[in-house]
Amino acid sequence: MSVEESSGAPPLPPDDLVVSVGLEIAMKWGAALGGPEQLKVALAALEPQLKRDHQIRLRQLDMQREAAARKDENARAAAEREVRLAREKRQHALWMTGLYVGAVISVVMLGAGIYVARDVWWLAIMLCGPSLIAMGKLYVLRRSDREDMKAVARNARGATNAAGQAQPPAVP
């Protein structure tokens, strides 16, 4: 009597190739071990090893996921650093441009104030007074306070009042 006949399982249709191949392998293992009792003992001994292999594979998969997560986090952090660095470079260029423009405007206003001081003294006061400080503060510090504008307005009003009073009479 063969193993097929003693198993008591109904015969499977021959067209199911996977099942027939699997059944053939099981029969070979059963015949090699000497019967179903030995096969059961062998499978019972094999089960702890399979569990260990499964646990090892799960740990490997967890470690791979963690490594991928770390890699993604490092890539994200590197991208954020690059963006921050580019933003800082642009901000620095903007501040330096403001510094240069403020310095040029201040020098031009001071030079113009000195140039016109002999002929039009009230314009020199407007160019070299609080308006010079306000323009420098606006371009260099990027800040404009209400007090600065009040001082500029007060200075302009005072200079125009003084210029109006000091006008020589028109020649007839």
PDB file of C-alpha atoms in Angstrom, residues 72-129:
ATOM      1  CA  ASP A  72      14.052  60.485   4.263  1.00  0.00           C
ATOM      2  CA  GLU A  73      14.454  62.621   7.390  1.00  0.00           C
ATOM      3  CA  ASN A  74      18.075  63.384   6.510  1.00  0.00           C
ATOM      4  CA  ALA A  75      17.091  64.301   2.956  1.00  0.00           C
ATOM      5  CA  ARG A  76      14.303  66.561   4.253  1.00  0.00           C
ATOM      6  CA  ALA A  77      16.664  68.211   6.732  1.00  0.00           C
ATOM      7  CA  ALA A  78      19.262  68.740   3.983  1.00  0.00           C
ATOM      8  CA  ALA A  79      16.618  70.309   1.736  1.00  0.00           C
ATOM      9  CA  GLU A  80      15.497  72.589   4.572  1.00  0.00           C
ATOM     10  CA  ARG A  81      19.112  73.607   5.207  1.00  0.00           C
ATOM     11  CA  GLU A  82      19.584  74.434   1.526  1.00  0.00           C
ATOM     12  CA  VAL A  83      16.398  76.502   1.467  1.00  0.00           C
ATOM     13  CA  ARG A  84      17.413  78.322   4.662  1.00  0.00           C
ATOM     14  CA  LEU A  85      20.896  78.974   3.276  1.00  0.00           C
ATOM     15  CA  ALA A  86      19.477  80.361   0.019  1.00  0.00           C
ATOM     16  CA  ARG A  87      17.064  82.568   2.000  1.00  0.00           C
ATOM     17  CA  GLU A  88      19.899  83.823   4.194  1.00  0.00           C
ATOM     18  CA  LYS A  89      21.992  84.635   1.111  1.00  0.00           C
ATOM     19  CA  ARG A  90      19.124  86.578  -0.443  1.00  0.00           C
ATOM     20  CA  GLN A  91      18.498  88.398   2.853  1.00  0.00           C
ATOM     21  CA  HIS A  92      22.177  89.275   3.126  1.00  0.00           C
ATOM     22  CA  ALA A  93      22.243  90.582  -0.444  1.00  0.00           C
ATOM     23  CA  LEU A  94      19.152  92.690   0.297  1.00  0.00           C
ATOM     24  CA  TRP A  95      20.687  94.145   3.449  1.00  0.00           C
ATOM     25  CA  MET A  96      23.982  94.886   1.711  1.00  0.00           C
ATOM     26  CA  THR A  97      22.174  96.561  -1.187  1.00  0.00           C
ATOM     27  CA  GLY A  98      20.253  98.695   1.302  1.00  0.00           C
ATOM     28  CA  LEU A  99      23.497  99.614   3.022  1.00  0.00           C
ATOM     29  CA  TYR A 100      25.130 100.666  -0.261  1.00  0.00           C
ATOM     30  CA  VAL A 101      22.086 102.607  -1.456  1.00  0.00           C
ATOM     31  CA  GLY A 102      21.763 104.338   1.914  1.00  0.00           C
ATOM     32  CA  ALA A 103      25.432 105.263   1.905  1.00  0.00           C
ATOM     33  CA  VAL A 104      25.250 106.612  -1.656  1.00  0.00           C
ATOM     34  CA  ILE A 105      22.086 108.628  -0.972  1.00  0.00           C
ATOM     35  CA  SER A 106      23.555 110.017   2.250  1.00  0.00           C
ATOM     36  CA  VAL A 107      26.789 111.051   0.551  1.00  0.00           C
ATOM     37  CA  VAL A 108      24.885 112.613  -2.365  1.00  0.00           C
ATOM     38  CA  MET A 109      22.543 114.508  -0.024  1.00  0.00           C
ATOM     39  CA  LEU A 110      25.479 115.713   2.079  1.00  0.00           C
ATOM     40  CA  GLY A 111      27.455 116.739  -1.014  1.00  0.00           C
ATOM     41  CA  ALA A 112      24.445 118.536  -2.495  1.00  0.00           C
ATOM     42  CA  GLY A 113      23.789 120.285   0.822  1.00  0.00           C
ATOM     43  CA  ILE A 114      27.373 121.512   0.992  1.00  0.00           C
ATOM     44  CA  TYR A 115      27.321 122.563  -2.669  1.00  0.00           C
ATOM     45  CA  VAL A 116      24.182 124.704  -2.337  1.00  0.00           C
ATOM     46  CA  ALA A 117      24.941 126.026   1.164  1.00  0.00           C
ATOM     47  CA  ARG A 118      26.493 129.266  -0.028  1.00  0.00           C
ATOM     48  CA  ASP A 119      23.605 130.233  -2.356  1.00  0.00           C
ATOM     49  CA  VAL A 120      20.500 128.534  -0.955  1.00  0.00           C
ATOM     50  CA  TRP A 121      21.136 127.956   2.725  1.00  0.00           C
ATOM     51  CA  TRP A 122      17.607 126.760   3.544  1.00  0.00           C
ATOM     52  CA  LEU A 123      17.904 123.934   0.980  1.00  0.00           C
ATOM     53  CA  ALA A 124      21.228 122.957   2.532  1.00  0.00           C
ATOM     54  CA  ILE A 125      19.506 122.723   5.917  1.00  0.00           C
ATOM     55  CA  MET A 126      16.852 120.443   4.444  1.00  0.00           C
ATOM     56  CA  LEU A 127      19.435 118.243   2.691  1.00  0.00           C
ATOM     57  CA  CYS A 128      21.866 117.948   5.617  1.00  0.00           C
ATOM     58  CA  GLY A 129      19.429 117.945   8.539  1.00  0.00           C
TER      59      GLY A 129
END
